[in-house]
Amino acid sequence: MEKQVLEIPRIGRLPAGPLDSICDVGDVTVGHCTLSEGALQTGVTVVRAHGGDPYLDKTPAAATVLNGFGKSTGLVQVQELGVLETPIGLTNTFGVGTVANAQIRAAVAANPEIGRGMATVNPLVFECNDGYLNDIQALAVQEAHYAQALAAAGKRFEQGAVGAGRGMSCFSFKGGIGSASRVAAIEGERAYTVGALVLANFGRLPNLTVAGRPFGRRLVQQVAGGQAGVAENAAIAPEKGSIILLLATDAPLDSRQLRRLSLRAGAGLARTGSVFGHGSGDIALAFSTAYTVPQQPDRPMPALAMLHEARIDPLFEAAAEACEQAIIAALWRAEAVTGRDGHRRAAIREAAPHWRQWLADTEF
């Protein structure tokens, strides 16, 4: 029996790709390993830029640190050299080192001369703190979980409370993994796709904005009116948590242009109501699938025409819109989760079953 497609609010005006996910771009694939047992509510998510060897055929990339409250690894070399050398790993804060070790072992297994006759490898892992729902002190993430997520990578993948997103919270509701894509028409060029994947674990409920509407304030009013099931999510506290925003595009951009693209993820994030709060680690990374950079100097460097700077604005719009949509997807596709010490995060669609009416209400 085919799984029913869950309806979510539609953001923006640009068309989506056929999957409406980051996997609409090139050969990008995504895989999860989810840990869900009692107090352990966590996992690993892996994003592969292409199906080949990421160390031998590096992917051009760049990052923007919107707020550096985070414990990622690998960013310094990405910023210096402008390439990815491993798949991108997502996990919880205390799992970063373990996933990085798994990435190194996988690279060495494929290329035994790494660190000897060949250069070392730069693992790349991003994190968010899932400690409200997950017993993060248990250090449950193991190297085998990265391997499972990597092996599971495909074009179609689950979103919501899965993989690295299993224990994440967003605007005091259940958050996690969300993805979307937008197609940008550029004059004088072919159409290019920008795909986004987010690990959403941030936000204050009163600030939540959906399609330009003050959705969070409506939910707070509902709680004040005595509606059941949402009271524990209505506490007004400083913004903390984190969000990782990944952007992929098939447009031919160099690392400098990709850094500019990654910065526009912040526009999509802000539209949902984030102010990049003091305790929120907000990091964006963009990569291009249009070409790869060889590891070995005896192989030719790619020769292709980059997109002219004056034509890049449609990609910026697509990046902002895809990130905003991906965050909404993470919220709407996440199921309720109960974890450590009985802590629970409700699904936002449970708390707001009439969301379609709310968004259609011209008085809202």
mmCIF file of C-alpha atoms in Angstrom:
data_model
loop_
_atom_site.group_PDB
_atom_site.id
_atom_site.type_symbol
_atom_site.label_atom_id
_atom_site.label_comp_id
_atom_site.label_asym_id
_atom_site.label_seq_id
_atom_site.Cartn_x
_atom_site.Cartn_y
_atom_site.Cartn_z
ATOM 1 C CA MET A 1 0.000 0.000 0.000
ATOM 2 C CA GLU A 2 1.486 3.349 -1.056
ATOM 3 C CA LYS A 3 2.177 5.765 1.783
ATOM 4 C CA GLN A 4 -0.138 8.766 1.770
ATOM 5 C CA VAL A 5 1.555 12.069 0.965
ATOM 6 C CA LEU A 6 1.188 14.478 3.885
ATOM 7 C CA GLU A 7 -0.071 17.916 2.926
ATOM 8 C CA ILE A 8 1.996 20.811 4.221
ATOM 9 C CA PRO A 9 1.741 24.605 3.782
ATOM 10 C CA ARG A 10 3.110 25.759 0.415
ATOM 11 C CA ILE A 11 5.716 28.491 0.612
ATOM 12 C CA GLY A 12 6.505 31.049 -2.083
ATOM 13 C CA ARG A 13 5.899 31.349 -5.818
ATOM 14 C CA LEU A 14 8.682 29.366 -7.495
ATOM 15 C CA PRO A 15 8.015 25.863 -8.868
ATOM 16 C CA ALA A 16 9.448 22.859 -7.046
ATOM 17 C CA GLY A 17 11.344 19.974 -8.582
ATOM 18 C CA PRO A 18 9.580 16.608 -9.027
ATOM 19 C CA LEU A 19 10.557 15.387 -5.519
ATOM 20 C CA ASP A 20 10.429 18.801 -3.822
ATOM 21 C CA SER A 21 13.631 17.850 -2.005
ATOM 22 C CA ILE A 22 17.371 18.330 -2.144
ATOM 23 C CA CYS A 23 17.521 15.129 -4.208
ATOM 24 C CA ASP A 24 16.087 17.018 -7.190
ATOM 25 C CA VAL A 25 19.657 18.279 -7.675
ATOM 26 C CA GLY A 26 22.069 16.134 -9.683
ATOM 27 C CA ASP A 27 22.951 12.798 -8.088
ATOM 28 C CA VAL A 28 22.379 13.976 -4.497
ATOM 29 C CA THR A 29 21.083 11.259 -2.159
ATOM 30 C CA VAL A 30 20.108 11.194 1.524
ATOM 31 C CA GLY A 31 20.060 8.379 4.085
ATOM 32 C CA HIS A 32 19.098 8.023 7.747
ATOM 33 C CA CYS A 33 19.781 5.794 10.708
ATOM 34 C CA THR A 34 17.239 6.405 13.483
ATOM 35 C CA LEU A 35 17.629 5.395 17.131
ATOM 36 C CA SER A 36 14.298 5.328 18.923
ATOM 37 C CA GLU A 37 14.105 3.381 22.145
ATOM 38 C CA GLY A 38 13.018 4.923 25.446
ATOM 39 C CA ALA A 39 15.380 7.726 26.435
ATOM 40 C CA LEU A 40 17.432 7.289 23.259
ATOM 41 C CA GLN A 41 15.873 9.463 20.569
ATOM 42 C CA THR A 42 18.602 10.417 18.125
ATOM 43 C CA GLY A 43 20.328 9.304 14.947
ATOM 44 C CA VAL A 44 22.481 10.114 11.938
ATOM 45 C CA THR A 45 21.626 11.602 8.558
ATOM 46 C CA VAL A 46 24.014 11.518 5.596
ATOM 47 C CA VAL A 47 23.915 13.663 2.450
ATOM 48 C CA ARG A 48 25.916 12.439 -0.542
ATOM 49 C CA ALA A 49 26.734 15.009 -3.219
ATOM 50 C CA HIS A 50 27.337 12.292 -5.841
ATOM 51 C CA GLY A 51 27.623 8.527 -6.092
ATOM 52 C CA GLY A 52 31.372 8.384 -6.665
ATOM 53 C CA ASP A 53 34.353 8.644 -4.333
ATOM 54 C CA PRO A 54 34.012 12.043 -2.598
ATOM 55 C CA TYR A 55 37.727 12.109 -1.717
ATOM 56 C CA LEU A 56 38.976 11.524 -5.263
ATOM 57 C CA ASP A 57 36.290 13.707 -6.857
ATOM 58 C CA LYS A 58 35.688 16.636 -4.557
ATOM 59 C CA THR A 59 32.526 18.735 -4.625
ATOM 60 C CA PRO A 60 32.826 22.540 -4.679
ATOM 61 C CA ALA A 61 31.285 24.048 -1.569
ATOM 62 C CA ALA A 62 31.305 26.952 0.864
ATOM 63 C CA ALA A 63 29.720 27.780 4.209
ATOM 64 C CA THR A 64 28.309 30.725 6.125
ATOM 65 C CA VAL A 65 28.229 30.796 9.915
ATOM 66 C CA LEU A 66 25.156 32.859 10.800
ATOM 67 C CA ASN A 67 25.690 32.249 14.529
ATOM 68 C CA GLY A 68 28.619 30.153 15.689
ATOM 69 C CA PHE A 69 27.087 28.448 18.732
ATOM 70 C CA GLY A 70 27.985 24.957 17.503
ATOM 71 C CA LYS A 71 30.434 22.059 17.598
ATOM 72 C CA SER A 72 30.791 21.131 13.946
ATOM 73 C CA THR A 73 33.986 19.710 12.477
ATOM 74 C CA GLY A 74 35.581 20.299 9.084
ATOM 75 C CA LEU A 75 34.361 23.839 8.420
ATOM 76 C CA VAL A 76 37.791 25.494 8.551
ATOM 77 C CA GLN A 77 39.142 23.483 5.627
ATOM 78 C CA VAL A 78 35.930 23.862 3.632
ATOM 79 C CA GLN A 79 36.259 27.616 3.975
ATOM 80 C CA GLU A 80 39.939 27.513 2.993
ATOM 81 C CA LEU A 81 39.848 25.070 0.058
ATOM 82 C CA GLY A 82 36.215 25.302 -1.047
ATOM 83 C CA VAL A 83 35.548 21.573 -1.471
ATOM 84 C CA LEU A 84 33.890 18.612 0.241
ATOM 85 C CA GLU A 85 35.951 15.431 0.714
ATOM 86 C CA THR A 86 33.353 13.229 2.446
ATOM 87 C CA PRO A 87 29.591 12.972 2.507
ATOM 88 C CA ILE A 88 27.985 15.469 4.884
ATOM 89 C CA GLY A 89 27.131 13.979 8.285
ATOM 90 C CA LEU A 90 24.398 15.275 10.600
ATOM 91 C CA THR A 91 23.944 14.077 14.178
ATOM 92 C CA ASN A 92 23.624 15.240 17.795
ATOM 93 C CA THR A 93 26.195 17.419 19.565
ATOM 94 C CA PHE A 94 28.024 14.589 21.345
ATOM 95 C CA GLY A 95 28.046 12.374 18.252
ATOM 96 C CA VAL A 96 30.239 14.627 16.091
ATOM 97 C CA GLY A 97 33.562 12.940 16.887
ATOM 98 C CA THR A 98 32.157 9.460 16.365
ATOM 99 C CA VAL A 99 30.666 10.309 12.985
ATOM 100 C CA ALA A 100 33.897 12.041 11.943
ATOM 101 C CA ASN A 101 35.836 8.867 12.823
ATOM 102 C CA ALA A 102 33.396 6.845 10.732
ATOM 103 C CA GLN A 103 33.906 9.187 7.791
ATOM 104 C CA ILE A 104 37.691 8.862 8.085
ATOM 105 C CA ARG A 105 37.513 5.059 8.258
ATOM 106 C CA ALA A 106 35.263 4.930 5.185
ATOM 107 C CA ALA A 107 37.621 7.188 3.232
ATOM 108 C CA VAL A 108 40.701 5.174 4.257
ATOM 109 C CA ALA A 109 38.978 1.900 3.357
ATOM 110 C CA ALA A 110 38.337 3.262 -0.141
ATOM 111 C CA ASN A 111 41.786 4.883 -0.437
ATOM 112 C CA PRO A 112 44.357 3.078 1.760
ATOM 113 C CA GLU A 113 47.096 5.659 1.047
ATOM 114 C CA ILE A 114 45.200 8.479 2.803
ATOM 115 C CA GLY A 115 47.481 9.972 5.450
ATOM 116 C CA ARG A 116 50.490 8.160 3.966
ATOM 117 C CA GLY A 117 51.223 8.619 0.278
ATOM 118 C CA MET A 118 48.099 10.783 -0.133
ATOM 119 C CA ALA A 119 46.809 13.786 1.770
ATOM 120 C CA THR A 120 44.665 13.350 4.867
ATOM 121 C CA VAL A 121 40.887 13.599 4.577
ATOM 122 C CA ASN A 122 38.647 16.339 5.963
ATOM 123 C CA PRO A 123 35.545 14.874 7.664
ATOM 124 C CA LEU A 124 32.525 17.175 7.717
ATOM 125 C CA VAL A 125 29.922 16.797 10.460
ATOM 126 C CA PHE A 126 27.237 19.208 11.647
ATOM 127 C CA GLU A 127 25.247 18.919 14.859
ATOM 128 C CA CYS A 128 22.287 20.145 16.870
ATOM 129 C CA ASN A 129 21.586 19.518 20.561
ATOM 130 C CA ASP A 130 18.736 17.008 20.971
ATOM 131 C CA GLY A 131 19.196 16.742 24.747
ATOM 132 C CA TYR A 132 15.609 17.645 25.672
ATOM 133 C CA LEU A 133 14.215 14.451 24.147
ATOM 134 C CA ASN A 134 17.371 12.338 23.904
ATOM 135 C CA ASP A 135 19.694 11.125 26.670
ATOM 136 C CA ILE A 136 22.644 12.793 25.001
ATOM 137 C CA GLN A 137 24.998 11.704 27.800
ATOM 138 C CA ALA A 138 24.512 8.083 26.751
ATOM 139 C CA LEU A 139 26.702 8.720 23.676
ATOM 140 C CA ALA A 140 24.443 6.347 21.772
ATOM 141 C CA VAL A 141 25.605 7.230 18.247
ATOM 142 C CA GLN A 142 28.169 4.701 16.998
ATOM 143 C CA GLU A 143 30.263 4.498 13.845
ATOM 144 C CA ALA A 144 28.031 1.690 12.574
ATOM 145 C CA HIS A 145 25.080 4.098 12.584
ATOM 146 C CA TYR A 146 26.896 6.378 10.141
ATOM 147 C CA ALA A 147 27.613 3.374 7.930
ATOM 148 C CA GLN A 148 23.933 2.401 8.007
ATOM 149 C CA ALA A 149 22.798 5.904 7.071
ATOM 150 C CA LEU A 150 25.346 6.019 4.247
ATOM 151 C CA ALA A 151 24.232 2.644 2.904
ATOM 152 C CA ALA A 152 20.575 3.767 3.040
ATOM 153 C CA ALA A 153 21.165 6.909 0.966
ATOM 154 C CA GLY A 154 18.726 7.241 -1.902
ATOM 155 C CA LYS A 155 16.657 9.699 -3.882
ATOM 156 C CA ARG A 156 13.555 9.206 -1.737
ATOM 157 C CA PHE A 157 13.922 9.592 2.008
ATOM 158 C CA GLU A 158 11.747 10.256 5.036
ATOM 159 C CA GLN A 159 11.452 13.653 6.678
ATOM 160 C CA GLY A 160 10.505 14.795 10.158
ATOM 161 C CA ALA A 161 11.503 12.891 13.304
ATOM 162 C CA VAL A 162 14.011 10.611 11.571
ATOM 163 C CA GLY A 163 17.777 10.212 11.469
ATOM 164 C CA ALA A 164 19.600 13.131 13.048
ATOM 165 C CA GLY A 165 16.223 14.846 13.409
ATOM 166 C CA ARG A 166 14.723 12.220 15.700
ATOM 167 C CA GLY A 167 15.231 14.159 18.938
ATOM 168 C CA MET A 168 15.092 17.720 17.633
ATOM 169 C CA SER A 169 12.620 20.433 18.662
ATOM 170 C CA CYS A 170 11.443 23.404 16.598
ATOM 171 C CA PHE A 171 9.400 26.359 17.861
ATOM 172 C CA SER A 172 8.601 24.221 20.963
ATOM 173 C CA PHE A 173 7.084 21.494 18.799
ATOM 174 C CA LYS A 174 8.671 18.454 17.197
ATOM 175 C CA GLY A 175 11.268 19.387 14.614
ATOM 176 C CA GLY A 176 13.850 17.445 12.645
ATOM 177 C CA ILE A 177 14.680 16.862 8.991
ATOM 178 C CA GLY A 178 12.955 18.852 6.265
ATOM 179 C CA SER A 179 13.696 19.294 2.598
ATOM 180 C CA ALA A 180 12.467 21.202 -0.449
ATOM 181 C CA SER A 181 13.559 22.382 -3.877
ATOM 182 C CA ARG A 182 12.905 25.340 -6.129
ATOM 183 C CA VAL A 183 13.580 25.831 -9.834
ATOM 184 C CA ALA A 184 15.101 29.152 -10.870
ATOM 185 C CA ALA A 185 14.666 30.493 -14.399
ATOM 186 C CA ILE A 186 17.668 32.583 -15.441
ATOM 187 C CA GLU A 187 17.520 34.774 -18.546
ATOM 188 C CA GLY A 188 19.847 33.526 -21.230
ATOM 189 C CA GLU A 189 20.559 30.326 -19.303
ATOM 190 C CA ARG A 190 18.866 27.001 -18.687
ATOM 191 C CA ALA A 191 16.738 26.599 -15.574
ATOM 192 C CA TYR A 192 18.685 25.576 -12.484
ATOM 193 C CA THR A 193 17.491 23.818 -9.342
ATOM 194 C CA VAL A 194 18.309 24.723 -5.757
ATOM 195 C CA GLY A 195 17.543 22.067 -3.138
ATOM 196 C CA ALA A 196 17.580 22.512 0.625
ATOM 197 C CA LEU A 197 17.790 20.113 3.552
ATOM 198 C CA VAL A 198 17.565 21.355 7.135
ATOM 199 C CA LEU A 199 18.138 19.908 10.580
ATOM 200 C CA ALA A 200 15.667 22.130 12.446
ATOM 201 C CA ASN A 201 16.084 22.509 16.209
ATOM 202 C CA PHE A 202 15.429 26.183 16.951
ATOM 203 C CA GLY A 203 12.873 28.919 17.492
ATOM 204 C CA ARG A 204 10.488 30.555 19.968
ATOM 205 C CA LEU A 205 6.826 29.695 19.486
ATOM 206 C CA PRO A 206 5.505 33.296 19.517
ATOM 207 C CA ASN A 207 7.849 34.123 16.621
ATOM 208 C CA LEU A 208 6.779 31.277 14.320
ATOM 209 C CA THR A 209 5.755 32.652 10.934
ATOM 210 C CA VAL A 210 4.222 30.448 8.241
ATOM 211 C CA ALA A 211 3.802 31.835 4.716
ATOM 212 C CA GLY A 212 4.049 35.345 6.157
ATOM 213 C CA ARG A 213 1.338 34.745 8.768
ATOM 214 C CA PRO A 214 1.916 35.072 12.578
ATOM 215 C CA PHE A 215 1.185 31.387 13.140
ATOM 216 C CA GLY A 216 2.955 31.137 16.499
ATOM 217 C CA ARG A 217 0.986 33.990 18.026
ATOM 218 C CA ARG A 218 -2.221 32.250 16.961
ATOM 219 C CA LEU A 219 -1.062 29.072 18.691
ATOM 220 C CA VAL A 220 -0.153 30.975 21.864
ATOM 221 C CA GLN A 221 -3.646 32.518 21.873
ATOM 222 C CA GLN A 222 -5.135 29.049 21.452
ATOM 223 C CA VAL A 223 -3.257 27.848 24.515
ATOM 224 C CA ALA A 224 -4.359 30.898 26.490
ATOM 225 C CA GLY A 225 -7.910 30.034 25.509
ATOM 226 C CA GLY A 226 -7.642 26.689 27.271
ATOM 227 C CA GLN A 227 -6.994 24.387 24.330
ATOM 228 C CA ALA A 228 -5.591 21.059 25.463
ATOM 229 C CA GLY A 229 -2.433 19.378 24.307
ATOM 230 C CA VAL A 230 -0.286 22.436 23.647
ATOM 231 C CA ALA A 231 0.267 24.004 27.054
ATOM 232 C CA GLU A 232 3.728 22.531 27.592
ATOM 233 C CA ASN A 233 4.828 23.984 24.253
ATOM 234 C CA ALA A 234 3.716 27.535 25.011
ATOM 235 C CA ALA A 235 6.505 28.575 27.378
ATOM 236 C CA ILE A 236 8.243 31.708 26.202
ATOM 237 C CA ALA A 237 11.994 31.179 26.551
ATOM 238 C CA PRO A 238 15.102 32.556 24.837
ATOM 239 C CA GLU A 239 15.753 31.166 21.378
ATOM 240 C CA LYS A 240 18.200 28.304 21.585
ATOM 241 C CA GLY A 241 18.844 25.048 19.822
ATOM 242 C CA SER A 242 20.369 25.218 16.352
ATOM 243 C CA ILE A 243 19.677 24.746 12.677
ATOM 244 C CA ILE A 244 21.853 23.335 9.934
ATOM 245 C CA LEU A 245 20.881 24.459 6.427
ATOM 246 C CA LEU A 246 22.300 22.581 3.439
ATOM 247 C CA LEU A 247 21.867 23.880 -0.108
ATOM 248 C CA ALA A 248 22.629 21.989 -3.310
ATOM 249 C CA THR A 249 22.470 23.393 -6.818
ATOM 250 C CA ASP A 250 23.228 22.177 -10.311
ATOM 251 C CA ALA A 251 24.263 25.692 -11.336
ATOM 252 C CA PRO A 252 27.972 26.090 -12.199
ATOM 253 C CA LEU A 253 29.174 28.195 -9.262
ATOM 254 C CA ASP A 254 32.645 28.499 -7.771
ATOM 255 C CA SER A 255 33.269 28.383 -4.032
ATOM 256 C CA ARG A 256 33.063 32.164 -3.675
ATOM 257 C CA GLN A 257 29.660 32.221 -5.364
ATOM 258 C CA LEU A 258 28.563 29.246 -3.261
ATOM 259 C CA ARG A 259 29.436 31.162 -0.107
ATOM 260 C CA ARG A 260 27.164 33.942 -1.334
ATOM 261 C CA LEU A 261 24.415 31.384 -2.013
ATOM 262 C CA SER A 262 24.796 29.855 1.442
ATOM 263 C CA LEU A 263 24.289 33.257 3.040
ATOM 264 C CA ARG A 264 20.821 33.482 1.448
ATOM 265 C CA ALA A 265 19.741 30.465 3.497
ATOM 266 C CA GLY A 266 19.559 32.978 6.326
ATOM 267 C CA ALA A 267 16.815 34.864 4.495
ATOM 268 C CA GLY A 268 14.634 31.746 4.456
ATOM 269 C CA LEU A 269 15.428 31.046 8.096
ATOM 270 C CA ALA A 270 14.514 34.590 9.142
ATOM 271 C CA ARG A 271 11.172 34.388 7.328
ATOM 272 C CA THR A 272 10.091 31.578 9.656
ATOM 273 C CA GLY A 273 10.679 33.795 12.702
ATOM 274 C CA SER A 274 14.263 33.147 13.755
ATOM 275 C CA VAL A 275 16.486 35.976 14.948
ATOM 276 C CA PHE A 276 19.603 33.744 15.118
ATOM 277 C CA GLY A 277 19.389 33.913 18.911
ATOM 278 C CA HIS A 278 22.363 33.823 21.282
ATOM 279 C CA GLY A 279 21.998 30.120 22.061
ATOM 280 C CA SER A 280 21.138 29.004 18.537
ATOM 281 C CA GLY A 281 23.919 27.659 16.310
ATOM 282 C CA ASP A 282 22.934 28.508 12.735
ATOM 283 C CA ILE A 283 25.211 27.265 9.949
ATOM 284 C CA ALA A 284 24.558 27.106 6.209
ATOM 285 C CA LEU A 285 26.551 25.219 3.571
ATOM 286 C CA ALA A 286 26.053 25.265 -0.203
ATOM 287 C CA PHE A 287 27.538 22.949 -2.819
ATOM 288 C CA SER A 288 27.338 22.533 -6.587
ATOM 289 C CA THR A 289 26.905 19.299 -8.499
ATOM 290 C CA ALA A 290 27.874 20.900 -11.818
ATOM 291 C CA TYR A 291 31.465 19.653 -11.633
ATOM 292 C CA THR A 292 34.019 18.019 -9.341
ATOM 293 C CA VAL A 293 37.621 18.861 -8.453
ATOM 294 C CA PRO A 294 40.158 16.008 -8.720
ATOM 295 C CA GLN A 295 42.249 14.974 -5.734
ATOM 296 C CA GLN A 296 45.238 13.912 -7.830
ATOM 297 C CA PRO A 297 47.260 16.687 -9.553
ATOM 298 C CA ASP A 298 47.865 14.552 -12.653
ATOM 299 C CA ARG A 299 44.153 14.680 -13.501
ATOM 300 C CA PRO A 300 42.833 17.703 -15.430
ATOM 301 C CA MET A 301 40.931 20.413 -13.609
ATOM 302 C CA PRO A 302 37.362 21.059 -14.848
ATOM 303 C CA ALA A 303 36.975 23.620 -17.604
ATOM 304 C CA LEU A 304 33.514 25.184 -17.653
ATOM 305 C CA ALA A 305 31.891 28.589 -17.759
ATOM 306 C CA MET A 306 30.674 29.783 -14.377
ATOM 307 C CA LEU A 307 27.372 31.590 -14.019
ATOM 308 C CA HIS A 308 27.781 35.338 -14.453
ATOM 309 C CA GLU A 309 27.407 37.281 -11.216
ATOM 310 C CA ALA A 310 24.739 39.539 -12.684
ATOM 311 C CA ARG A 311 22.466 36.509 -13.235
ATOM 312 C CA ILE A 312 22.698 34.958 -9.790
ATOM 313 C CA ASP A 313 19.696 36.655 -8.124
ATOM 314 C CA PRO A 314 17.163 33.963 -9.149
ATOM 315 C CA LEU A 315 19.331 31.393 -7.342
ATOM 316 C CA PHE A 316 19.340 33.582 -4.243
ATOM 317 C CA GLU A 317 15.532 33.718 -4.317
ATOM 318 C CA ALA A 318 15.316 29.961 -4.833
ATOM 319 C CA ALA A 319 17.700 29.343 -1.922
ATOM 320 C CA ALA A 320 15.692 31.497 0.476
ATOM 321 C CA GLU A 321 12.376 29.972 -0.590
ATOM 322 C CA ALA A 322 13.658 26.376 -0.485
ATOM 323 C CA CYS A 323 15.073 26.844 3.022
ATOM 324 C CA GLU A 324 11.860 28.390 4.302
ATOM 325 C CA GLN A 325 9.843 25.531 2.784
ATOM 326 C CA ALA A 326 12.240 22.917 4.197
ATOM 327 C CA ILE A 327 11.797 24.269 7.728
ATOM 328 C CA ILE A 328 8.007 24.136 7.391
ATOM 329 C CA ALA A 329 8.352 20.588 6.017
ATOM 330 C CA ALA A 330 10.377 19.562 9.071
ATOM 331 C CA LEU A 331 7.654 20.879 11.383
ATOM 332 C CA TRP A 332 4.664 19.457 9.511
ATOM 333 C CA ARG A 333 6.177 16.043 8.785
ATOM 334 C CA ALA A 334 7.448 15.375 12.294
ATOM 335 C CA GLU A 335 5.478 13.022 14.503
ATOM 336 C CA ALA A 336 5.128 13.524 18.266
ATOM 337 C CA VAL A 337 7.978 12.014 20.274
ATOM 338 C CA THR A 338 8.297 11.157 23.986
ATOM 339 C CA GLY A 339 11.828 10.611 25.210
ATOM 340 C CA ARG A 340 14.152 11.229 28.159
ATOM 341 C CA ASP A 341 12.446 11.612 31.556
ATOM 342 C CA GLY A 342 9.052 11.624 29.866
ATOM 343 C CA HIS A 343 9.770 14.810 27.931
ATOM 344 C CA ARG A 344 7.434 15.162 24.979
ATOM 345 C CA ARG A 345 7.234 17.293 21.888
ATOM 346 C CA ALA A 346 3.883 17.374 20.136
ATOM 347 C CA ALA A 347 3.468 17.458 16.376
ATOM 348 C CA ILE A 348 2.415 20.917 15.246
ATOM 349 C CA ARG A 349 -0.310 19.541 12.993
ATOM 350 C CA GLU A 350 -1.889 17.948 16.112
ATOM 351 C CA ALA A 351 -1.901 21.282 17.924
ATOM 352 C CA ALA A 352 -3.226 23.177 14.908
ATOM 353 C CA PRO A 353 -5.588 20.833 13.018
ATOM 354 C CA HIS A 354 -7.254 23.845 11.393
ATOM 355 C CA TRP A 355 -4.022 25.276 9.963
ATOM 356 C CA ARG A 356 -5.447 25.392 6.428
ATOM 357 C CA GLN A 357 -8.262 27.671 7.596
ATOM 358 C CA TRP A 358 -5.811 29.811 9.524
ATOM 359 C CA LEU A 359 -3.600 30.390 6.508
ATOM 360 C CA ALA A 360 -6.628 31.099 4.293
ATOM 361 C CA ASP A 361 -8.127 33.572 6.816
ATOM 362 C CA THR A 362 -7.643 37.091 5.448
ATOM 363 C CA GLU A 363 -8.115 38.495 8.976
ATOM 364 C CA PHE A 364 -5.254 36.356 10.341
#
